[in-house]
mmCIF file of C-alpha atoms in Angstrom:
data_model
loop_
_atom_site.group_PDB
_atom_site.id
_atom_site.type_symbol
_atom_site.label_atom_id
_atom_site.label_comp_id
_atom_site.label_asym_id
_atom_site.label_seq_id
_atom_site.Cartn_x
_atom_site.Cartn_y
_atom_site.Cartn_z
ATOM 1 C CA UNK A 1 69.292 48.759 94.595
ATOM 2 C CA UNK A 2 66.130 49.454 92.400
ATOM 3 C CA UNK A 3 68.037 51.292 89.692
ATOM 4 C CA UNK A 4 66.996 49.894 86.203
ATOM 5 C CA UNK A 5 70.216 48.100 84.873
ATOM 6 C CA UNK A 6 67.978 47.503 81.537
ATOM 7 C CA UNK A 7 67.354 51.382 81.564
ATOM 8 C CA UNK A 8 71.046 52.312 82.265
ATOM 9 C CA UNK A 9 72.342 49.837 79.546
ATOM 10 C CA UNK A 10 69.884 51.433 77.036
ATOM 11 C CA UNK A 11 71.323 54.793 78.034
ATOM 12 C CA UNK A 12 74.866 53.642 77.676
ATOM 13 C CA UNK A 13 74.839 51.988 74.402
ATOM 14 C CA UNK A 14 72.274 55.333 73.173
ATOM 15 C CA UNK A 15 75.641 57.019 73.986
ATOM 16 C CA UNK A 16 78.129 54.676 72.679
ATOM 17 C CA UNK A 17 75.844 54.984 69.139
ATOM 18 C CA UNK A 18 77.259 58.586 69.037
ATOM 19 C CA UNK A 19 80.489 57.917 69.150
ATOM 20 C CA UNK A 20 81.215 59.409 72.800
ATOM 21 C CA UNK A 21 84.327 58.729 74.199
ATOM 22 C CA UNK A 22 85.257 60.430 77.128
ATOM 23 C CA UNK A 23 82.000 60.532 80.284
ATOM 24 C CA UNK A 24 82.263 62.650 82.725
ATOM 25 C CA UNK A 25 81.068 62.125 86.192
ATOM 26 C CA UNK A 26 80.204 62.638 89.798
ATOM 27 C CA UNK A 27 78.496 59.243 91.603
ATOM 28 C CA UNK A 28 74.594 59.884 92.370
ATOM 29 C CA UNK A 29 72.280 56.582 93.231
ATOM 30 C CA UNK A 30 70.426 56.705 89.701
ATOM 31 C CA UNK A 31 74.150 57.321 87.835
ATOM 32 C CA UNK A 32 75.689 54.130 89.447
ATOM 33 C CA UNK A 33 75.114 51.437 86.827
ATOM 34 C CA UNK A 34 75.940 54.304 83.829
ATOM 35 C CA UNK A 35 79.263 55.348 85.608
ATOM 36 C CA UNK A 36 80.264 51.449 86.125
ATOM 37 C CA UNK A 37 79.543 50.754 82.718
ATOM 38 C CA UNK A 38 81.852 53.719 81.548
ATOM 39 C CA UNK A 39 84.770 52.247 84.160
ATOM 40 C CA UNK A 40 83.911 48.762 82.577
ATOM 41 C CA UNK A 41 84.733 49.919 78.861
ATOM 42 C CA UNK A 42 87.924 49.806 77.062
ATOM 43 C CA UNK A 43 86.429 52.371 74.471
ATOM 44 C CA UNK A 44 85.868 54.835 77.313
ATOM 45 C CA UNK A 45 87.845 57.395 79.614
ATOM 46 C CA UNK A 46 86.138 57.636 82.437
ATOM 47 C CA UNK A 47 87.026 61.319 84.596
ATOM 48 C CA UNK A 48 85.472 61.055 87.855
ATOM 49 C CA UNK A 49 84.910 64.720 88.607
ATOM 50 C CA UNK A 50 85.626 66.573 92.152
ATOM 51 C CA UNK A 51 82.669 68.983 91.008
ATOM 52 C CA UNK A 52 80.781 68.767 87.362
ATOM 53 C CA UNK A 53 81.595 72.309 86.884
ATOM 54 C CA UNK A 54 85.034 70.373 85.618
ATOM 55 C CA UNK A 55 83.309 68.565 83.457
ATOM 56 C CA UNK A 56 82.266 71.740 80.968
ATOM 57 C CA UNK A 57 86.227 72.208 80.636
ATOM 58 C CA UNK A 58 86.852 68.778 80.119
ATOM 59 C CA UNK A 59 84.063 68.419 77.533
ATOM 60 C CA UNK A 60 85.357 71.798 75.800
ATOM 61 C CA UNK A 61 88.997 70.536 75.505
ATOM 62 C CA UNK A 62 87.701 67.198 74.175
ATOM 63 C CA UNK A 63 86.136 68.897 71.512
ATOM 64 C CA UNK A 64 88.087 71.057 70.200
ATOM 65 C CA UNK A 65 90.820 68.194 70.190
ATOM 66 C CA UNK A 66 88.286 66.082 68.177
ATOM 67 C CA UNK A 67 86.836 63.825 70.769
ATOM 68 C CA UNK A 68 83.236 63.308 71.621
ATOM 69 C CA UNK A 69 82.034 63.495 75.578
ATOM 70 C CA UNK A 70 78.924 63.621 77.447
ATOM 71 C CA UNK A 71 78.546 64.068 81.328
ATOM 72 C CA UNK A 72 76.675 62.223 83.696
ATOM 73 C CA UNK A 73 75.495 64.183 86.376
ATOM 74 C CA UNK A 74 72.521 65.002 89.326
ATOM 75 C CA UNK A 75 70.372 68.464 88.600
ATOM 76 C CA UNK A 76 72.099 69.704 91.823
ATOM 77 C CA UNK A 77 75.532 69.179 89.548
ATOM 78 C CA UNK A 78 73.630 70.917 87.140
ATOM 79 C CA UNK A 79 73.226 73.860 89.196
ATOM 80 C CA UNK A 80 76.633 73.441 90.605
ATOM 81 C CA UNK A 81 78.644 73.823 86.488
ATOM 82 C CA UNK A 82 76.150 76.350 85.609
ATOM 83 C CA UNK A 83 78.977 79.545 85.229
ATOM 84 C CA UNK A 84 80.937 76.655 83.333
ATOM 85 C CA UNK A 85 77.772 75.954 81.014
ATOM 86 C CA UNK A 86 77.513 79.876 80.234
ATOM 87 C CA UNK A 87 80.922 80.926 80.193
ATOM 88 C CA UNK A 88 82.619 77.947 78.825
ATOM 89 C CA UNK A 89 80.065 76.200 76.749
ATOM 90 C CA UNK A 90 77.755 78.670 75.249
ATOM 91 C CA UNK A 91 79.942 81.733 75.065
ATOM 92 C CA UNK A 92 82.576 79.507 72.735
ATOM 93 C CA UNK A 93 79.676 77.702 71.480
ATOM 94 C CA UNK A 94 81.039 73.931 72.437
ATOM 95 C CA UNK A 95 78.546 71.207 71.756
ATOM 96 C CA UNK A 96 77.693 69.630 75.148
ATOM 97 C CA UNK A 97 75.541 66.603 75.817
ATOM 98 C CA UNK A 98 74.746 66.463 79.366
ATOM 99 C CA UNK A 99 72.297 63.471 80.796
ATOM 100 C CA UNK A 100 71.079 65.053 84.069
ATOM 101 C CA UNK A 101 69.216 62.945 86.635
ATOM 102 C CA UNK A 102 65.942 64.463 87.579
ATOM 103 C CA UNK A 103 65.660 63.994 91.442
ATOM 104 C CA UNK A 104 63.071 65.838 93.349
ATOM 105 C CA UNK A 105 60.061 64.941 91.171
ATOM 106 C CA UNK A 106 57.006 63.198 91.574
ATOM 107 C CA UNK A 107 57.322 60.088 93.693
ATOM 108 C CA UNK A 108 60.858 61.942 95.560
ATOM 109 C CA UNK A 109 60.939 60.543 99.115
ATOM 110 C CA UNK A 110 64.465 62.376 100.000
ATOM 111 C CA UNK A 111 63.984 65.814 101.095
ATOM 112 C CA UNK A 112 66.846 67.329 99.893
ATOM 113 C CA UNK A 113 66.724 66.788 96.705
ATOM 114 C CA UNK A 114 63.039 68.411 95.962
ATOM 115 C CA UNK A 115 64.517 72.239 96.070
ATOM 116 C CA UNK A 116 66.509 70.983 92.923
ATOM 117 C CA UNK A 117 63.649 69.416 91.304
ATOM 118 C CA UNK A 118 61.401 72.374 90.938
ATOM 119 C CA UNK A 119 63.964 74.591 89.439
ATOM 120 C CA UNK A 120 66.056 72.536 86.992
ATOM 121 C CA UNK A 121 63.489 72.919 84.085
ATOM 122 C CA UNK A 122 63.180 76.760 84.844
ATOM 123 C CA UNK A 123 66.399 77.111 84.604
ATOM 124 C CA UNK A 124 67.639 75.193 81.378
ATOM 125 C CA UNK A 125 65.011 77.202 80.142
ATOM 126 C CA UNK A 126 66.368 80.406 81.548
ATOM 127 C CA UNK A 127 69.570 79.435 80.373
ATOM 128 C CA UNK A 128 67.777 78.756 76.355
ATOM 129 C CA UNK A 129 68.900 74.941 76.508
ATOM 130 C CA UNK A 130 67.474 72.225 74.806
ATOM 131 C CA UNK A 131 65.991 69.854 76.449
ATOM 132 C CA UNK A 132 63.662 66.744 76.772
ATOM 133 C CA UNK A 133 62.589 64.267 79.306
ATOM 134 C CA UNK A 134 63.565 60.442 79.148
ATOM 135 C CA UNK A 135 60.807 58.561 80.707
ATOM 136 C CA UNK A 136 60.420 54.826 78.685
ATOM 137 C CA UNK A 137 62.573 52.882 77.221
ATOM 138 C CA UNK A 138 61.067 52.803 74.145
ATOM 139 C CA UNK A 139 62.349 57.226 73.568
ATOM 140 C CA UNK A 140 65.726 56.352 74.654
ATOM 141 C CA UNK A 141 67.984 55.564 71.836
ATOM 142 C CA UNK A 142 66.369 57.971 69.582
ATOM 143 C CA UNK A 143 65.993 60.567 71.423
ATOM 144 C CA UNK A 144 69.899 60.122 72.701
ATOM 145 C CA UNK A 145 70.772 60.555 69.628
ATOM 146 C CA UNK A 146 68.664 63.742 68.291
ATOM 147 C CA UNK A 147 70.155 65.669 71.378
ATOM 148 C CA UNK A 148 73.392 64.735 70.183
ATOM 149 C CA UNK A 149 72.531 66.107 66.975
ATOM 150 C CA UNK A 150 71.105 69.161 67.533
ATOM 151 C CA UNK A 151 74.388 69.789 70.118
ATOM 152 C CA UNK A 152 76.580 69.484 67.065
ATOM 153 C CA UNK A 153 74.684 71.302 64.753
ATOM 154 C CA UNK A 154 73.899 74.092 67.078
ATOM 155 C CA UNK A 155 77.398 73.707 68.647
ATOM 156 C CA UNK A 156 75.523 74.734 71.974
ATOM 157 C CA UNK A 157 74.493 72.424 75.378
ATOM 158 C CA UNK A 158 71.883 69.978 75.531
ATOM 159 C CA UNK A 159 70.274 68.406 78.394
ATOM 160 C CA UNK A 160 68.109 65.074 78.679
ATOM 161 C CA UNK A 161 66.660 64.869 81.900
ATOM 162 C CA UNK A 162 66.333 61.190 82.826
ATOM 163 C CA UNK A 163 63.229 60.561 84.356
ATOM 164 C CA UNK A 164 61.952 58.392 87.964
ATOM 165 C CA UNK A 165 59.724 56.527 85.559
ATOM 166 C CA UNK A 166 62.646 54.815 83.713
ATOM 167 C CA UNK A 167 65.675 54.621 85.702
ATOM 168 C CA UNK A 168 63.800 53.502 89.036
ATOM 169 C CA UNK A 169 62.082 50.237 89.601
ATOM 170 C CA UNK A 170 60.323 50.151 92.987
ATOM 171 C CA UNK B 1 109.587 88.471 88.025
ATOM 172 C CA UNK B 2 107.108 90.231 85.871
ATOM 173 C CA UNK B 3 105.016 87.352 83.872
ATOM 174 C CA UNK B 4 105.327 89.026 80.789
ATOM 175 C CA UNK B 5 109.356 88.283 80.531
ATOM 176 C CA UNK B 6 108.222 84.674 82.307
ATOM 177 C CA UNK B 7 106.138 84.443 79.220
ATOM 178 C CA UNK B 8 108.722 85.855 76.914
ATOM 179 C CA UNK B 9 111.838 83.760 78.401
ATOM 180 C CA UNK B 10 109.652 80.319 77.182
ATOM 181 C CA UNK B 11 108.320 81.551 74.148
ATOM 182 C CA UNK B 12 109.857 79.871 71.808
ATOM 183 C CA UNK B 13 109.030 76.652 73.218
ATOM 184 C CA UNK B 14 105.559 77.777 73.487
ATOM 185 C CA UNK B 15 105.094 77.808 70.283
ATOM 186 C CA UNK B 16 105.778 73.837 69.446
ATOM 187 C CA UNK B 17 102.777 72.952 72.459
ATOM 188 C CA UNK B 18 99.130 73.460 72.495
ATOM 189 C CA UNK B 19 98.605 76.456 74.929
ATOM 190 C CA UNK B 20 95.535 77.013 77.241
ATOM 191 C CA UNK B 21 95.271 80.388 79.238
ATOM 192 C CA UNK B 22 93.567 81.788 81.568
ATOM 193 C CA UNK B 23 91.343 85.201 81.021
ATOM 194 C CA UNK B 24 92.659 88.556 81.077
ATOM 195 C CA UNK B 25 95.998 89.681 81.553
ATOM 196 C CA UNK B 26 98.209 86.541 80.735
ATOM 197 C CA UNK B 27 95.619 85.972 77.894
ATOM 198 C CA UNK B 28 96.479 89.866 76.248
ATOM 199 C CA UNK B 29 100.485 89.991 77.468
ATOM 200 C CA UNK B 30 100.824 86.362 75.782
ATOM 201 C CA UNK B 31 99.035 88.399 72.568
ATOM 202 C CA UNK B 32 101.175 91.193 73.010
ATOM 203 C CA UNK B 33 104.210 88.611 72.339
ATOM 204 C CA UNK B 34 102.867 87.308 69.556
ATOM 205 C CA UNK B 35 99.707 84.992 68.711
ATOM 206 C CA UNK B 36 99.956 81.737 67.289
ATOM 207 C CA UNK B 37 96.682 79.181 66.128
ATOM 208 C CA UNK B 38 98.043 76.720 68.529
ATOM 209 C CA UNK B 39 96.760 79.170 71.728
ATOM 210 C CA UNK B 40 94.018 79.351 73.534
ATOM 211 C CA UNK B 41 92.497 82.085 75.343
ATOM 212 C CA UNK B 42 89.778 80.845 77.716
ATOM 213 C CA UNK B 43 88.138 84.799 78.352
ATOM 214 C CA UNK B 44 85.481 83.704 81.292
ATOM 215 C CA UNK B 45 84.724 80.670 82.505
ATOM 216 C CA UNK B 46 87.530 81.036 85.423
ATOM 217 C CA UNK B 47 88.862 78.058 86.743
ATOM 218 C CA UNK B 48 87.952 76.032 83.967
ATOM 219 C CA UNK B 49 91.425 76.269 81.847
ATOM 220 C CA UNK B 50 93.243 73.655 83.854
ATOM 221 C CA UNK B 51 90.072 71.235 83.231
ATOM 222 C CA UNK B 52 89.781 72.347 79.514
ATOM 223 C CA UNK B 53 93.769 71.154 79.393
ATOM 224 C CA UNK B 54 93.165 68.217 81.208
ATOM 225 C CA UNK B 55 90.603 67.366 78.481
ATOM 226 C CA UNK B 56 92.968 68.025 75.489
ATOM 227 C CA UNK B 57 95.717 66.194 77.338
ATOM 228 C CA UNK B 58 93.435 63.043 77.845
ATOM 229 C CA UNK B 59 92.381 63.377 73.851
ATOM 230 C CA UNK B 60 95.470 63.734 72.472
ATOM 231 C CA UNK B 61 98.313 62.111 74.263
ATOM 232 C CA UNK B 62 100.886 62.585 71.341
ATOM 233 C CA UNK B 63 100.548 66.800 72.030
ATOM 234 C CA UNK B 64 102.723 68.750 75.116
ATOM 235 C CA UNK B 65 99.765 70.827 76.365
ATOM 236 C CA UNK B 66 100.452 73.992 79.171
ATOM 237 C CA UNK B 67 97.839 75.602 80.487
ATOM 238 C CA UNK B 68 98.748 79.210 81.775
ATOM 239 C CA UNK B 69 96.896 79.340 85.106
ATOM 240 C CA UNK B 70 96.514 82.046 87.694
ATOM 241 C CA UNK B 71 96.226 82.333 91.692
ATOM 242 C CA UNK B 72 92.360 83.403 91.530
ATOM 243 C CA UNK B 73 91.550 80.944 88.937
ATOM 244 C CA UNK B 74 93.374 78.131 90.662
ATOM 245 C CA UNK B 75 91.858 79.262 93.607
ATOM 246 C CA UNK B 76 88.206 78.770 92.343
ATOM 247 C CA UNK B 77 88.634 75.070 91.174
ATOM 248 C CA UNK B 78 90.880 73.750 93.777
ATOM 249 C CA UNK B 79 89.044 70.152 93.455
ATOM 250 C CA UNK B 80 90.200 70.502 89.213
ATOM 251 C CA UNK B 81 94.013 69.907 90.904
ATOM 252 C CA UNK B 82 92.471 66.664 92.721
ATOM 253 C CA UNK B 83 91.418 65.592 89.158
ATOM 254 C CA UNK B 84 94.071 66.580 87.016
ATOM 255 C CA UNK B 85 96.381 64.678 89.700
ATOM 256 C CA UNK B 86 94.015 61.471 89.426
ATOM 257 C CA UNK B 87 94.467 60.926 85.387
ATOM 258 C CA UNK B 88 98.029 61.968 85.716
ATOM 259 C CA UNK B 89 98.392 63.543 82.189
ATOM 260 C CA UNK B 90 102.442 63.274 81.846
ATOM 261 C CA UNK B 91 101.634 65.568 78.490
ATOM 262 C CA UNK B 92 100.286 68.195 80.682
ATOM 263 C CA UNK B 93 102.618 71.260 82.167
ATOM 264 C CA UNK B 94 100.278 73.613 84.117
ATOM 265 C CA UNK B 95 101.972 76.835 85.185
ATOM 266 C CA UNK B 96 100.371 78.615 87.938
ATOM 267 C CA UNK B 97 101.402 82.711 88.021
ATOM 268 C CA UNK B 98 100.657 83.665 91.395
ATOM 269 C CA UNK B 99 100.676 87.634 91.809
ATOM 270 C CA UNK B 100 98.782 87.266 94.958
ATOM 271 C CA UNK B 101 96.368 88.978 93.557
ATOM 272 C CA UNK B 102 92.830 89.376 91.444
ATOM 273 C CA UNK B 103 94.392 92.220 89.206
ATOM 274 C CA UNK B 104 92.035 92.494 86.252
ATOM 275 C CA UNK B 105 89.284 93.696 88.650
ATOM 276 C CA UNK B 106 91.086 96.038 91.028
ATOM 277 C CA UNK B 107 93.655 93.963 92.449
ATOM 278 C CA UNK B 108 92.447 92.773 95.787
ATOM 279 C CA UNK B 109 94.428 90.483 97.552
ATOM 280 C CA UNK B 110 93.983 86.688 97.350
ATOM 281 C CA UNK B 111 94.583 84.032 99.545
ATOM 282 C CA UNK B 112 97.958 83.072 98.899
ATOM 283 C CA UNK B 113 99.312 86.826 100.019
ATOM 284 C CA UNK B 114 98.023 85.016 103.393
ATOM 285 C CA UNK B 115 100.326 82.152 103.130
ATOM 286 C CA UNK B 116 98.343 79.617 101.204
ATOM 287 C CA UNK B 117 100.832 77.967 98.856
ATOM 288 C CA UNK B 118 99.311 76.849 95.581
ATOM 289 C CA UNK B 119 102.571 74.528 94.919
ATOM 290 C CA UNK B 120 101.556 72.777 98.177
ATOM 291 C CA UNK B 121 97.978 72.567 97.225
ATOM 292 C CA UNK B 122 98.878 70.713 93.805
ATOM 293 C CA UNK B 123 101.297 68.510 95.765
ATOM 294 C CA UNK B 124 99.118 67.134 98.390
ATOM 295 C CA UNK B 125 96.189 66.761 95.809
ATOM 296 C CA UNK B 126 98.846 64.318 94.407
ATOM 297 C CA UNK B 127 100.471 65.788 91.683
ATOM 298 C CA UNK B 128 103.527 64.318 91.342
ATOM 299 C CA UNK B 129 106.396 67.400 89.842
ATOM 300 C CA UNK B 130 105.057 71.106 91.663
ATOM 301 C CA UNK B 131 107.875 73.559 91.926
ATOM 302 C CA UNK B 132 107.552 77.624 93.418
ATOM 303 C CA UNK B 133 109.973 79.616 91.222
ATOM 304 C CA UNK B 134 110.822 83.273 91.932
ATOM 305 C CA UNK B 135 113.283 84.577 88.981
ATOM 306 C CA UNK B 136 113.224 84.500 85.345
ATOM 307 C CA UNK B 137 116.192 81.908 85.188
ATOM 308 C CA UNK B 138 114.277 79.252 87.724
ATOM 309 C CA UNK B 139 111.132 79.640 85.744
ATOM 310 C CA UNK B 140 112.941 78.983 82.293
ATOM 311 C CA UNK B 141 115.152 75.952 84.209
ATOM 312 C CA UNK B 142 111.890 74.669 85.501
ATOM 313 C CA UNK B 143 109.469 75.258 82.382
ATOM 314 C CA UNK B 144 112.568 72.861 80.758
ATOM 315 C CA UNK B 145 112.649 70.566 83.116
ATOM 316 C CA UNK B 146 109.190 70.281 83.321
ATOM 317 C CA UNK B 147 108.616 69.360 79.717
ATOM 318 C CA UNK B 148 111.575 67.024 79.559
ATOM 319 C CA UNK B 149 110.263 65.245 82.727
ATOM 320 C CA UNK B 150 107.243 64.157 80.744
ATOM 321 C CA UNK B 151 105.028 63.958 83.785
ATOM 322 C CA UNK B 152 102.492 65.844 85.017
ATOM 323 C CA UNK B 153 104.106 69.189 86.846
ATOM 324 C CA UNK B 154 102.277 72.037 88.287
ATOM 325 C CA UNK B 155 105.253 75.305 88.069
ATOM 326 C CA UNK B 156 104.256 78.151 90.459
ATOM 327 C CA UNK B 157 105.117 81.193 89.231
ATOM 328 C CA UNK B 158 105.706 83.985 92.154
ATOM 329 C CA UNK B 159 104.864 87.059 90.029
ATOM 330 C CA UNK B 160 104.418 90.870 90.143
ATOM 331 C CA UNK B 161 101.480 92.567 90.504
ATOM 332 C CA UNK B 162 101.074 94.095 87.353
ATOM 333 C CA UNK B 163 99.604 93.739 83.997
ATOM 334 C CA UNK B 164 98.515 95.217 80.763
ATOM 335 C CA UNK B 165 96.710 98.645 80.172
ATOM 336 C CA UNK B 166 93.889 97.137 78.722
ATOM 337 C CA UNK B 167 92.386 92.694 78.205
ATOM 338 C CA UNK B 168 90.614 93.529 75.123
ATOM 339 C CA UNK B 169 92.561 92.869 72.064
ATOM 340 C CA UNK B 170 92.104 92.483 68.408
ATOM 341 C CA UNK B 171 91.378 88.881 68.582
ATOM 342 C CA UNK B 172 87.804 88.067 68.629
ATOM 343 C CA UNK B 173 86.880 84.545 71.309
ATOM 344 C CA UNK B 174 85.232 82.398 68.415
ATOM 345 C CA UNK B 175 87.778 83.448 65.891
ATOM 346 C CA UNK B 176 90.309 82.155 68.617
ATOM 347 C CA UNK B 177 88.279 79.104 69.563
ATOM 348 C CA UNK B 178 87.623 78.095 65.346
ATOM 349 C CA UNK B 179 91.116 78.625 64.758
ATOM 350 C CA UNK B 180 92.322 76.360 67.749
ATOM 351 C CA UNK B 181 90.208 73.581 66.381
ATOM 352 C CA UNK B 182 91.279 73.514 63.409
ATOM 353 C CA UNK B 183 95.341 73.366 64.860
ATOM 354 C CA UNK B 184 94.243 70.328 66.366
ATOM 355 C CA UNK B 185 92.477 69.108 63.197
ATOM 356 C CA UNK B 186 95.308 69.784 61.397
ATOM 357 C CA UNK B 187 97.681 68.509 63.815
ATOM 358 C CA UNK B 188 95.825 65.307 64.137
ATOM 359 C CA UNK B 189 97.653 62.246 63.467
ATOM 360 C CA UNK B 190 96.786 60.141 59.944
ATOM 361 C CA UNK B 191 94.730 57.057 61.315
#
């Protein structure tokens, strides 16, 4: 499977630098290594979602019971938690680092995903979230850790999209 | 059963866990009994107070957290019951009150005044204690039993179909959500 293991360990330990310790999840082909890696990790709960609209409420009771998250998810989870986002997350103002693959891009060869791909930037801007791309290794661990500080400071979501260019190796 | 004297029979006991609710009426008639910094109102986000639980429960396994759920919320994040059943949280009692209805928004019927039986649901998602209670004295007995168990139980609550004049109350959602966290700060063991 062409999915950068170098790129997903980056990502992980990026995450592990901010202290996360719960990662939420639903499987998608660019997550795999990621979601392994949080099942591989003593420091870790893993909570394999049924749909990442859980994975708001999870994140919110986390928080407010002290404990960092993030959650690991496809844009089309990100358009499936998007009530939880606005009515969980940004109307109680909970910090929320979400790492969203970004299917449906350039270079997409599966047709279903390309709907999701040419909204998910519209709408985390409809929705006022932060958000930046991940594209080279080289932004990852800094820029992994900026969206988890703005999240805290603003106490509101954040979203890195992660990008075909770095988690795909064809 | 009305849920307000299901809510007033375990008060007491309320009071020593963390509480979660649900929005509108069992978030105001658990209010109207009296408020405490250790509850939480979630007011929108329905269907999420069972996962927000499940995430306190998984942070902080020394607390007893209930989450006070309802039939339409339940109903909108069945798959949350799969989820809450796979990490098992034996510090988590989730009550369901089922008045068969959505009330808050003009009361039309839900799915279980067709037969669908949320105690059924939770058990066959694989949670291992569910129980459907009817009277005041079954709810208390099985609230009790529930927490001495100290496993995972989802309580359904067959309740009436009515509620407070009014969901609005005096408490303001961030005041509510600043002065949970800080409970839990409070609360939180010395390392």
């Amino acid at each position: 499977m062409p999915v950068s293991t170098r790129a997903s360990r980056l990502i992980y330990d990026g995450l592990k630098a901010t202290g996360i310790r719960i990662i939420s999840a639903l499987p998608e082909t660019w997550l795999v290594h990621l979601i392994r890696m949080a099942e591989d990790d003593p420091e870790v709960t893993l909570v394999r979602l049924a749909k990442e609209e859980e994975g708001v409420g999870i994140s919110a009771g986390a928080h407010l019971a002290g404990v960092k998250s993030a959650m690991l998810m496809q844009n089309h989870g990100f358009l499936a938690a998007i009530n939880g986002i606005v009515s969980c997350a940004q109307l109680y103002r909970i910090p929320l680092l979400m790492l969203i693959s970004d299917r449906g891009s350039f270079g997409e060869k599966d047709p279903w995903q390309t709907e999701g791909g040419g909204v998910t930037v519209h709408v985390l801007e409809a929705l006022r979230i932060p958000h930046a791309r991940l594209d080279g290794p080289d932004q990852v661990e800094r820029r992994i850790a900026k969206a988890h500080t703005l999240a805290y400071s603003a106490s509101r979501p954040v979203a890195l999209l992660l990008g075909r260019d770095l988690m795909w190796e064809e | 059963m009305r849920r307000l004297d299901a809510m007033q029979a375990v008060y007491g006991e309320l009071s020593e866990c963390v509480v979660v609710t649900i929005m509108g009426a069992v978030a105001a008639e658990l209010q109207s009994l009296g408020h405490r910094p250790n509850f939480f109102y979630l007011q929108h986000a329905m269907g999420l107070a069972s996962s927000l639980g499940l995430g306190i429960a998984l942070s902080r396994p020394e607390l007893t957290v209930v989450v006070l759920d309802g039939d339409g919320s339940l109903l909108m994040n069945l798959g949350g019951l799969t989820t809450l059943a796979r990490y098992r949280p034996r510090n988590l009692v989730h009550v369901v009150f089922d008045n068969e209805s959505l009330l808050s928004v003009g009361g039309f019927p839900t799915a279980t005044s067709t037969g669908s039986d949320l105690g059924a649901i939770a058990a066959a998602a694989g949670v291992p204690r569910t129980l459907t209670v009817r009277t005041q004295d079954d709810f208390r007995a099985g609230f009790m039993a529930a927490l001495a168990a100290r496993d995972l139980t989802t309580l359904v609550a067959k309740v009436e179909a009515v509620g407070p004049s009014g969901y609005v109350t005096d408490l303001s959602l961030l005041e509510n959500r600043y002065q949970f966290q800080r409970y839990l700060k409070d609360t939180q063991p010395k390392a």
